[in-house]
Coordinates of C-alpha atoms and ligand atoms in Angstrom, one line a residue:
M1236 CA 17.8 -12.5 -21.4
R1237 CA 16.3 -10.0 -18.9
P1238 CA 13.1 -8.3 -20.0
D1239 CA 13.5 -4.6 -21.0
P1240 CA 10.6 -2.7 -19.4
A1241 CA 11.1 0.1 -21.9
D1242 CA 10.8 -2.1 -25.1
P1243 CA 7.7 -0.9 -27.2
D1244 CA 7.0 -4.4 -28.5
A1245 CA 6.9 -5.9 -25.0
F1246 CA 4.7 -3.0 -24.0
R1247 CA 2.3 -3.7 -26.8
R1248 CA 2.0 -7.4 -25.8
D1249 CA 1.7 -6.6 -22.1
A1250 CA -0.8 -3.9 -22.7
H1251 CA -3.1 -6.2 -24.7
R1252 CA -3.0 -8.7 -21.8
L1253 CA -3.7 -5.9 -19.3
V1254 CA -6.7 -4.7 -21.3
D1255 CA -8.2 -8.2 -21.2
W1256 CA -7.5 -8.2 -17.5
M1257 CA -9.3 -4.9 -17.1
A1258 CA -12.3 -6.0 -19.2
D1259 CA -12.6 -9.2 -17.2
Y1260 CA -12.5 -7.2 -14.0
L1261 CA -15.3 -5.0 -15.0
A1262 CA -17.4 -7.9 -16.3
G1263 CA -16.9 -9.9 -13.1
V1264 CA -16.8 -7.3 -10.4
S1265 CA -20.4 -7.9 -9.3
K1266 CA -19.5 -11.4 -8.3
R1267 CA -16.9 -10.3 -5.8
P1268 CA -17.6 -9.4 -2.2
V1269 CA -17.8 -5.6 -2.1
W1270 CA -15.5 -5.0 0.8
A1271 CA -11.9 -6.1 0.8
Q1272 CA -11.5 -9.4 2.6
V1273 CA -8.3 -8.7 4.6
E1274 CA -7.2 -7.7 8.1
P1275 CA -4.9 -4.8 8.7
G1276 CA -1.3 -5.7 7.8
D1277 CA -2.3 -8.7 5.5
I1278 CA -1.3 -7.0 2.3
R1279 CA 2.1 -5.8 3.5
A1280 CA 2.8 -9.2 5.1
A1281 CA 2.2 -10.8 1.6
L1282 CA 4.6 -8.5 -0.2
P1283 CA 8.4 -9.3 -0.2
S1284 CA 10.3 -7.3 2.4
E1285 CA 13.2 -6.5 -0.1
P1286 CA 12.6 -4.3 -3.1
P1287 CA 13.3 -6.1 -6.5
E1288 CA 16.9 -5.7 -7.6
H1289 CA 16.5 -7.1 -11.1
P1290 CA 13.8 -6.7 -13.8
E1291 CA 10.9 -9.2 -13.7
P1292 CA 8.6 -10.1 -16.5
F1293 CA 5.1 -8.5 -16.6
D1294 CA 3.6 -12.0 -16.1
A1295 CA 5.1 -12.1 -12.6
V1296 CA 3.8 -8.7 -11.8
L1297 CA 0.3 -9.6 -13.0
T1298 CA 0.2 -12.8 -11.0
D1299 CA 1.1 -10.9 -7.9
L1300 CA -1.4 -8.2 -8.7
D1301 CA -4.1 -11.0 -8.7
D1302 CA -2.8 -12.9 -5.7
L1303 CA -1.4 -10.3 -3.4
V1304 CA -3.1 -7.0 -4.2
M1305 CA -6.6 -7.8 -5.3
P1306 CA -7.6 -9.3 -2.0
G1307 CA -7.1 -5.9 -0.5
V1308 CA -9.2 -4.0 -3.0
T1309 CA -12.6 -2.6 -2.0
H1310 CA -14.8 -2.8 -5.1
W1311 CA -16.2 0.7 -5.5
Q1312 CA -17.3 -0.2 -9.0
H1313 CA -19.6 -3.0 -7.6
P1314 CA -23.3 -2.5 -8.4
G1315 CA -24.1 -3.1 -4.7
W1316 CA -22.2 0.0 -3.8
F1317 CA -24.5 2.1 -1.7
A1318 CA -21.9 3.4 0.8
Y1319 CA -20.5 7.0 1.3
F1320 CA -21.0 8.5 -2.2
P1321 CA -20.1 6.7 -5.4
S1322 CA -16.7 7.1 -6.9
N1323 CA -17.6 6.1 -10.4
T1324 CA -15.3 5.3 -13.2
S1325 CA -16.4 4.0 -16.6
P1326 CA -14.9 2.6 -19.8
P1327 CA -14.6 6.0 -21.5
A1328 CA -12.8 7.4 -18.5
I1329 CA -10.5 4.4 -18.3
L1330 CA -9.6 4.8 -22.0
A1331 CA -8.8 8.4 -21.4
E1332 CA -6.6 7.5 -18.4
M1333 CA -4.7 5.2 -20.7
V1334 CA -4.1 8.0 -23.2
A1335 CA -3.2 10.5 -20.4
A1336 CA -0.7 7.9 -19.1
V1337 CA 0.9 7.3 -22.4
L1338 CA 1.2 11.0 -23.3
G1339 CA 2.7 11.7 -19.8
Q1340 CA 1.9 15.4 -20.1
Q1341 CA 2.9 18.0 -17.5
G1342 CA 0.6 20.9 -18.1
M1343 CA 1.8 23.4 -15.6
L1344 CA 1.8 26.2 -18.2
W1345 CA 0.0 26.6 -21.5
K1346 CA 3.4 26.4 -23.1
T1347 CA 4.2 23.0 -21.5
G1348 CA 0.8 21.5 -22.5
P1349 CA -1.3 23.6 -24.8
A1350 CA -3.8 20.7 -25.3
V1351 CA -3.9 20.0 -21.6
T1352 CA -4.9 23.6 -20.9
E1353 CA -7.3 24.2 -23.8
V1354 CA -9.2 20.9 -23.6
E1355 CA -9.6 21.6 -19.8
S1356 CA -10.9 25.2 -20.4
H1357 CA -13.2 23.9 -23.1
V1358 CA -14.8 21.1 -21.2
L1359 CA -15.2 23.3 -18.1
D1360 CA -17.0 25.8 -20.3
W1361 CA -19.2 23.1 -21.6
M1362 CA -19.9 22.1 -18.0
V1363 CA -20.9 25.7 -17.2
D1364 CA -23.7 25.4 -19.8
L1365 CA -24.6 21.8 -18.8
L1366 CA -25.0 22.7 -15.1
G1367 CA -26.8 26.0 -15.7
L1368 CA -24.0 28.1 -14.1
P1369 CA -23.6 31.8 -14.9
A1370 CA -22.1 32.4 -18.3
T1371 CA -19.5 34.8 -16.8
W1372 CA -17.9 31.7 -15.1
R1373 CA -16.8 30.4 -18.5
V1374 CA -13.0 30.6 -19.0
D1375 CA -13.6 32.3 -22.4
S1376 CA -15.6 35.1 -20.6
G1377 CA -12.2 36.3 -19.3
V1378 CA -14.0 37.1 -16.0
G1379 CA -14.4 34.0 -14.0
G1380 CA -13.3 30.5 -15.0
G1381 CA -13.1 26.8 -14.2
V1382 CA -10.2 24.5 -13.4
I1383 CA -9.9 20.8 -12.6
Q1384 CA -8.6 20.1 -9.1
A1385 CA -7.6 16.8 -7.5
S1386 CA -10.4 16.9 -4.9
A1387 CA -13.2 19.0 -3.5
S1388 CA -11.1 19.5 -0.4
D1389 CA -8.4 21.1 -2.5
A1390 CA -10.9 23.3 -4.3
T1391 CA -12.6 24.5 -1.1
H1392 CA -9.1 25.2 0.3
A1393 CA -8.3 27.3 -2.8
A1394 CA -11.6 29.2 -2.3
L1395 CA -10.7 29.9 1.3
V1396 CA -7.3 31.2 0.2
A1397 CA -8.8 33.5 -2.5
A1398 CA -11.4 34.8 0.0
R1399 CA -8.6 35.5 2.5
R1400 CA -6.7 37.4 -0.1
R1401 CA -9.8 39.5 -1.1
A1402 CA -10.5 40.3 2.5
A1403 CA -6.9 41.4 3.0
Q1404 CA -6.9 43.5 -0.2
E1405 CA -10.3 45.1 0.3
R1406 CA -10.8 45.3 4.0
G1407 CA -7.2 45.2 5.3
A1408 CA -8.1 42.0 7.3
S1409 CA -5.4 40.2 9.1
L1410 CA -5.6 36.4 9.1
V1411 CA -6.2 35.9 12.8
D1412 CA -9.3 38.0 12.6
C1413 CA -10.8 36.2 9.6
V1414 CA -13.9 34.1 10.3
A1415 CA -15.3 31.3 8.1
Y1416 CA -18.9 30.1 8.5
V1417 CA -20.3 26.8 7.5
S1418 CA -23.3 24.6 8.4
A1419 CA -22.9 22.2 11.2
Q1420 CA -23.8 19.5 8.7
A1421 CA -21.2 20.6 6.0
H1422 CA -18.4 18.4 5.0
S1423 CA -15.3 18.4 7.2
S1424 CA -13.2 19.7 4.3
V1425 CA -14.5 23.2 4.9
D1426 CA -13.4 23.2 8.5
K1427 CA -10.1 21.6 7.5
G1428 CA -9.5 24.0 4.6
A1429 CA -10.1 27.0 6.9
N1430 CA -7.6 25.6 9.4
V1431 CA -5.0 24.9 6.7
A1432 CA -5.6 28.4 5.3
G1433 CA -4.9 29.9 8.7
Y1434 CA -8.3 31.4 9.5
G1435 CA -8.5 32.6 13.1
H1436 CA -12.0 31.3 13.6
V1437 CA -14.5 28.8 12.1
R1438 CA -18.2 28.9 13.1
L1439 CA -20.5 26.0 12.7
I1440 CA -23.9 27.3 12.0
D1441 CA -27.1 25.6 13.3
V1442 CA -29.3 23.7 11.0
G1443 CA -33.1 23.5 10.8
D1444 CA -35.4 20.4 10.8
D1445 CA -34.3 19.5 7.2
Q1446 CA -30.7 19.8 8.2
E1447 CA -30.2 22.9 6.1
Q1448 CA -28.1 25.9 7.3
R1449 CA -30.3 28.5 9.1
P1450 CA -29.8 32.0 7.6
D1451 CA -31.0 33.7 10.8
A1452 CA -28.3 31.8 12.8
L1453 CA -25.7 32.8 10.2
R1454 CA -26.7 36.5 10.5
Q1455 CA -26.5 36.3 14.3
A1456 CA -23.1 34.8 14.2
I1457 CA -21.8 37.4 11.7
E1458 CA -23.2 40.3 13.8
A1459 CA -21.6 38.9 17.0
D1460 CA -18.2 38.6 15.3
L1461 CA -18.5 42.1 13.8
A1462 CA -19.3 43.4 17.3
A1463 CA -16.2 41.6 18.6
G1464 CA -14.0 43.3 15.9
L1465 CA -13.5 40.2 13.8
V1466 CA -13.7 40.0 10.0
P1467 CA -16.4 37.7 8.6
T1468 CA -14.7 36.5 5.5
F1469 CA -16.1 33.3 4.0
V1470 CA -19.3 31.4 4.1
C1471 CA -20.1 28.0 2.5
S1472 CA -23.5 26.9 1.3
A1473 CA -23.7 23.1 1.0
V1474 CA -25.8 21.8 -1.8
G1475 CA -26.1 18.2 -0.8
T1476 CA -24.5 17.6 2.5
T1477 CA -22.5 14.4 3.0
G1478 CA -24.5 13.3 6.1
T1479 CA -28.0 13.6 4.8
G1480 CA -28.0 15.3 1.4
A1481 CA -29.4 18.5 2.9
V1482 CA -29.5 21.7 0.7
D1483 CA -28.6 25.0 2.2
P1484 CA -30.6 28.1 1.0
V1485 CA -28.1 29.4 -1.5
R1486 CA -29.9 32.7 -2.2
A1487 CA -30.6 33.7 1.4
I1488 CA -27.0 32.9 2.4
G1489 CA -25.7 34.8 -0.7
E1490 CA -27.7 37.9 0.2
I1491 CA -26.2 37.9 3.7
A1492 CA -22.7 37.3 2.2
R1493 CA -23.2 40.3 -0.2
E1494 CA -24.5 42.5 2.7
W1495 CA -21.3 42.0 4.7
G1496 CA -18.8 41.4 1.9
L1497 CA -18.1 37.7 2.6
W1498 CA -16.9 35.3 -0.1
H1499 CA -19.7 32.8 -0.8
H1500 CA -18.6 29.3 -1.8
V1501 CA -21.0 26.5 -2.8
D1502 CA -19.9 23.0 -2.0
A1503 CA -21.9 20.9 -4.4
A1504 CA -19.2 18.2 -4.5
W1505 CA -21.7 15.4 -4.8
A1506 CA -24.9 17.0 -5.9
G1507 CA -23.5 19.5 -8.4
P1508 CA -23.4 17.1 -11.4
F1509 CA -27.1 16.4 -10.9
M1510 CA -27.7 20.0 -12.0
M1511 CA -27.3 18.7 -15.6
C1512 CA -31.0 17.9 -15.0
E1513 CA -32.8 21.2 -15.3
E1514 CA -35.7 20.2 -13.0
L1515 CA -33.2 20.0 -10.1
R1516 CA -31.6 23.4 -10.6
H1517 CA -34.0 25.1 -8.1
H1518 CA -31.7 23.7 -5.5
Q1519 CA -29.0 26.1 -6.5
D1520 CA -31.1 29.1 -7.0
G1521 CA -29.1 32.3 -6.3
L1522 CA -25.9 31.5 -8.2
E1523 CA -25.4 35.2 -9.1
L1524 CA -24.6 35.7 -5.4
V1525 CA -21.9 33.0 -5.4
D1526 CA -18.1 33.5 -5.7
S1527 CA -17.0 30.0 -6.1
Y1528 CA -18.5 26.5 -6.7
V1529 CA -17.2 23.0 -6.5
A1530 CA -18.7 19.8 -8.1
N1531 CA -16.9 16.4 -8.3
A1532 CA -17.2 14.8 -11.7
H1533 CA -15.6 11.8 -10.1
K1534 CA -18.5 11.0 -7.8
V1535 CA -21.4 10.4 -10.1
I1536 CA -20.5 11.3 -13.6
F1537 CA -18.2 8.5 -14.4
T1538 CA -14.7 10.1 -14.7
G1539 CA -12.9 8.3 -12.0
M1540 CA -11.0 9.9 -9.1
E1541 CA -9.3 13.3 -9.3
C1542 CA -11.7 15.2 -11.5
T1543 CA -13.0 18.0 -9.3
L1544 CA -14.6 20.9 -11.2
F1545 CA -14.0 24.2 -9.5
W1546 CA -15.2 27.6 -10.7
V1547 CA -14.7 31.2 -9.6
A1548 CA -17.0 34.1 -10.5
D1549 CA -14.0 36.4 -10.6
R1550 CA -10.6 34.8 -11.3
R1551 CA -8.5 37.7 -10.0
P1552 CA -8.4 37.0 -6.2
L1553 CA -7.6 33.3 -6.9
L1554 CA -4.7 34.2 -9.3
D1555 CA -3.5 37.0 -7.0
A1556 CA -3.2 34.4 -4.2
M1557 CA -1.7 31.6 -6.3
S1558 CA 0.6 33.2 -8.9
I1559 CA 4.4 33.3 -8.5
L1560 CA 6.5 33.5 -11.6
P1561 CA 10.1 32.4 -11.1
P1562 CA 12.5 33.1 -14.0
Y1563 CA 12.6 29.5 -15.2
L1564 CA 8.9 29.5 -15.9
R1565 CA 8.8 32.8 -17.9
N1566 CA 7.8 32.4 -21.5
E1567 CA 6.4 34.4 -24.4
A1568 CA 2.9 32.9 -24.2
T1569 CA 2.5 33.7 -20.5
E1570 CA 3.9 37.2 -21.0
S1571 CA 1.5 37.9 -23.8
G1572 CA -1.4 37.5 -21.3
S1573 CA -3.4 35.7 -23.9
V1574 CA -3.2 32.2 -22.4
V1575 CA -4.4 30.4 -19.2
D1576 CA -1.6 29.0 -17.1
Y1577 CA -3.4 26.6 -14.7
R1578 CA -0.5 26.4 -12.3
D1579 CA -1.9 29.8 -11.1
W1580 CA -5.3 28.3 -10.2
H1581 CA -4.2 25.9 -7.4
V1582 CA -1.3 25.0 -5.1
A1583 CA 0.2 22.3 -7.3
L1584 CA 2.6 23.3 -10.0
G1585 CA 2.6 20.1 -12.1
R1586 CA -0.6 18.8 -13.5
R1587 CA -1.8 15.7 -15.5
F1588 CA -4.0 15.6 -18.5
R1589 CA -7.1 15.1 -16.3
A1590 CA -9.5 16.9 -18.7
L1591 CA -9.3 14.0 -21.2
K1592 CA -11.4 11.8 -18.9
L1593 CA -14.2 14.3 -18.8
W1594 CA -13.9 14.9 -22.5
F1595 CA -14.1 11.2 -23.3
V1596 CA -17.0 10.7 -20.9
L1597 CA -19.0 13.6 -22.4
R1598 CA -18.3 12.4 -25.9
M1599 CA -19.0 8.7 -25.4
F1600 CA -22.0 9.0 -23.0
G1601 CA -23.3 12.3 -24.4
A1602 CA -25.0 14.8 -22.1
H1603 CA -28.3 13.0 -22.8
G1604 CA -26.9 9.6 -21.8
I1605 CA -25.5 11.1 -18.5
R1606 CA -28.8 12.8 -17.7
D1607 CA -30.8 9.6 -18.3
R1608 CA -28.6 7.8 -15.8
L1609 CA -28.8 10.6 -13.2
R1610 CA -32.6 10.7 -13.5
E1611 CA -32.7 6.9 -13.0
Y1612 CA -30.7 7.3 -9.8
I1613 CA -33.1 9.9 -8.6
R1614 CA -36.1 7.6 -9.5
L1615 CA -34.6 4.6 -7.7
A1616 CA -33.9 6.8 -4.6
T1617 CA -37.4 8.3 -4.6
E1618 CA -38.8 4.8 -4.8
L1619 CA -36.7 3.6 -1.9
S1620 CA -37.7 6.7 0.1
D1621 CA -41.4 5.8 -0.5
R1622 CA -40.8 2.3 0.6
V1623 CA -39.1 3.5 3.8
D1624 CA -42.0 5.9 4.4
R1625 CA -44.6 3.2 4.0
H1626 CA -42.7 0.7 6.3
P1627 CA -44.1 0.8 9.9
S1628 CA -40.7 0.2 11.5
L1629 CA -38.7 2.7 9.5
E1630 CA -38.5 6.5 9.5
R1631 CA -36.5 8.9 7.3
V1632 CA -34.3 11.5 9.1
A1633 CA -34.0 13.9 6.1
P1634 CA -35.7 14.7 2.8
T1635 CA -34.4 12.9 -0.3
S1636 CA -33.6 15.8 -2.7
F1637 CA -30.8 13.8 -4.4
P1638 CA -30.2 10.0 -4.4
L1639 CA -29.3 9.7 -0.7
V1640 CA -31.9 8.0 1.5
S1641 CA -31.3 8.4 5.3
F1642 CA -33.4 6.5 7.8
R1643 CA -33.5 4.8 11.2
H1644 CA -35.6 2.1 13.0
T1645 CA -38.6 3.4 14.9
A1646 CA -37.9 1.1 17.8
G1647 CA -34.9 3.0 18.9
D1648 CA -31.1 3.3 18.5
D1649 CA -30.3 -0.3 19.5
A1650 CA -32.8 -1.6 16.8
T1651 CA -31.2 0.8 14.3
R1652 CA -27.7 -0.5 15.2
A1653 CA -28.9 -4.1 15.0
M1654 CA -30.5 -3.5 11.6
I1655 CA -27.4 -1.9 10.2
A1656 CA -25.1 -4.6 11.6
G1657 CA -27.4 -7.3 9.9
I1658 CA -27.3 -5.5 6.5
E1659 CA -23.5 -5.1 6.8
T1660 CA -23.0 -8.9 6.9
A1661 CA -24.3 -9.2 3.3
P1662 CA -21.3 -9.6 1.0
D1663 CA -22.9 -8.0 -2.0
V1664 CA -23.9 -4.6 -0.7
A1665 CA -22.0 -1.8 1.0
V1666 CA -23.8 0.8 3.1
T1667 CA -22.7 3.6 5.5
P1668 CA -24.0 4.1 9.0
S1669 CA -23.8 7.6 10.4
E1670 CA -25.1 9.7 13.3
L1671 CA -27.3 12.7 13.6
G1672 CA -27.6 14.5 17.0
G1673 CA -25.9 11.5 18.6
R1674 CA -28.4 9.0 17.2
P1675 CA -27.5 6.3 14.6
F1676 CA -29.0 6.1 11.1
L1677 CA -28.3 4.4 7.9
R1678 CA -27.3 6.2 4.7
I1679 CA -28.1 4.6 1.3
S1680 CA -26.5 6.4 -1.6
I1681 CA -27.6 5.3 -5.1
G1682 CA -25.5 6.2 -8.1
Q1683 CA -23.0 3.5 -9.1
L1684 CA -22.8 3.2 -12.9
T1685 CA -24.0 -0.4 -13.0
T1686 CA -26.6 -0.3 -10.2
T1687 CA -30.0 -1.2 -11.5
E1688 CA -33.5 -1.6 -10.0
Q1689 CA -32.7 -5.2 -9.3
H1690 CA -29.8 -4.3 -7.0
V1691 CA -31.9 -1.7 -5.1
D1692 CA -34.7 -4.4 -4.8
H1693 CA -32.2 -6.8 -3.3
L1694 CA -31.0 -4.1 -0.9
W1695 CA -34.6 -3.4 0.1
Q1696 CA -35.2 -7.1 0.9
L1697 CA -32.2 -7.0 3.2
I1698 CA -33.4 -3.8 4.9
R1699 CA -36.9 -5.3 5.4
D1700 CA -35.5 -8.6 6.8
Q1701 CA -33.1 -6.9 9.1
A1702 CA -35.6 -4.3 10.3
A1703 CA -37.9 -7.2 11.2
S1704 CA -35.2 -9.2 13.1
A1705 CA -33.8 -6.1 14.8
A1706 CA -37.0 -5.5 16.7
P1707 CA -39.4 -8.5 16.4
D1708 CA -43.0 -7.8 17.3
Ligands
LIG495 N1 -17.9 18.0 0.1 C1 -18.9 17.1 0.1 C2 -20.3 17.6 0.2 C3 -18.6 15.8 0.1 O1 -19.5 14.9 0.1 C4 -17.2 15.4 0.0 C5 -16.9 13.9 0.0 O2 -17.7 13.1 -0.1 C6 -16.2 16.4 -0.1 C7 -16.6 17.7 0.0 C8 -14.8 16.0 -0.1 O3 -14.5 15.5 -1.4 P1 -13.0 15.1 -1.9 O4 -12.8 13.7 -1.5 O5 -13.1 15.3 -3.3 O6 -12.1 16.0 -1.2

């Protein structure tokens, strides 16, 4: 008899097997090479060219998952993950994903998913308090509010669209004249979002020695654009740039934004969750001068991908830009005006029950447990920075405000490249090379859930050995 993929008893049996598979994966991931061991095209070549015509048992799928798919998996959950930024998941988030999958919610409207909507508003309000954000950004304030988006790029795009709307409403701006300003070190998602949102101009603002956006350069650029008859519309402060972790001066940029009526967005995609630790909040001083803010829970606070937290200080421009109500979506709750319909807070209509992950993570780690881990990452990064500073052949290229250590070899670019190439041959660590002013450097980002002092010590040994062989005395 052919298996019935919709049979609940078979699901129970298969799901138990899969949970064992999942637990084995997490228990054994540290023994795998971090990077996928395949060449381009290998995975497709291993998959059958014809789609399956008849039902197959779960066993067959699981065998192929192991044999054909797993070789092409990069192990982001490996404790030797020091590349890019982390993309942490965790057992609580995985459990929540299982619940979200089984409930199969579509929470486009409050009516179609009251729990999807209200758990989301609630955990985002919790996060306002946990990150030290202004109380008027809470959903229950009725003024601003938070929403979960799929990515920081989506959130920044939404901010650009809301800013464009406000400039059109308040200043009669036409799109071709709108200008967005962003540090030359900011993430490419700002530039991309401005292009997608149709801004006529994007200005990359010079940075200072610490790679932070220079307010004087921003002011000059705005004045030049005003003189040319353009409409300065949007400025982004980066709190923790992707390249070096630099922190733009939020207050100084906010004051300039207020003076000229620009929308002020903070991109704290990576560093934002670290604001759970009060001692780091000085990095975001000036939030009362901010219109929107993005932080990815899915980088360092263990929720798994697609858990971007996005807040606006005033929800009206965002809703004005995103709301359209066709007849088939009309319903009593929406018309009463007493509910949040999150479809009006982003481009997508349909939405999963993504807030469950954050709810499970907050419940099962507790804010205290998360803070302890974030502080440990900061401690490990500070220790690594100190080691780099004490090493005669290494020099840092930026301050270490959050757990990202960026440095190069003092013997020059060839030595830096050779050192990086040597480190990259190790199977049990992943690092990311980058460039600043055309010169190579190495980025070490610390923050994977299972990374401990031992893993950082091992990486340091590699760095020391490779620094020595890159430029022997
Ligand atoms: N902003 C910053 C500072 C980032 O570091 C990143 C990604 O690393 C992004 C935005 C884009 O994030 P996402 O992949 O969620 O779009």
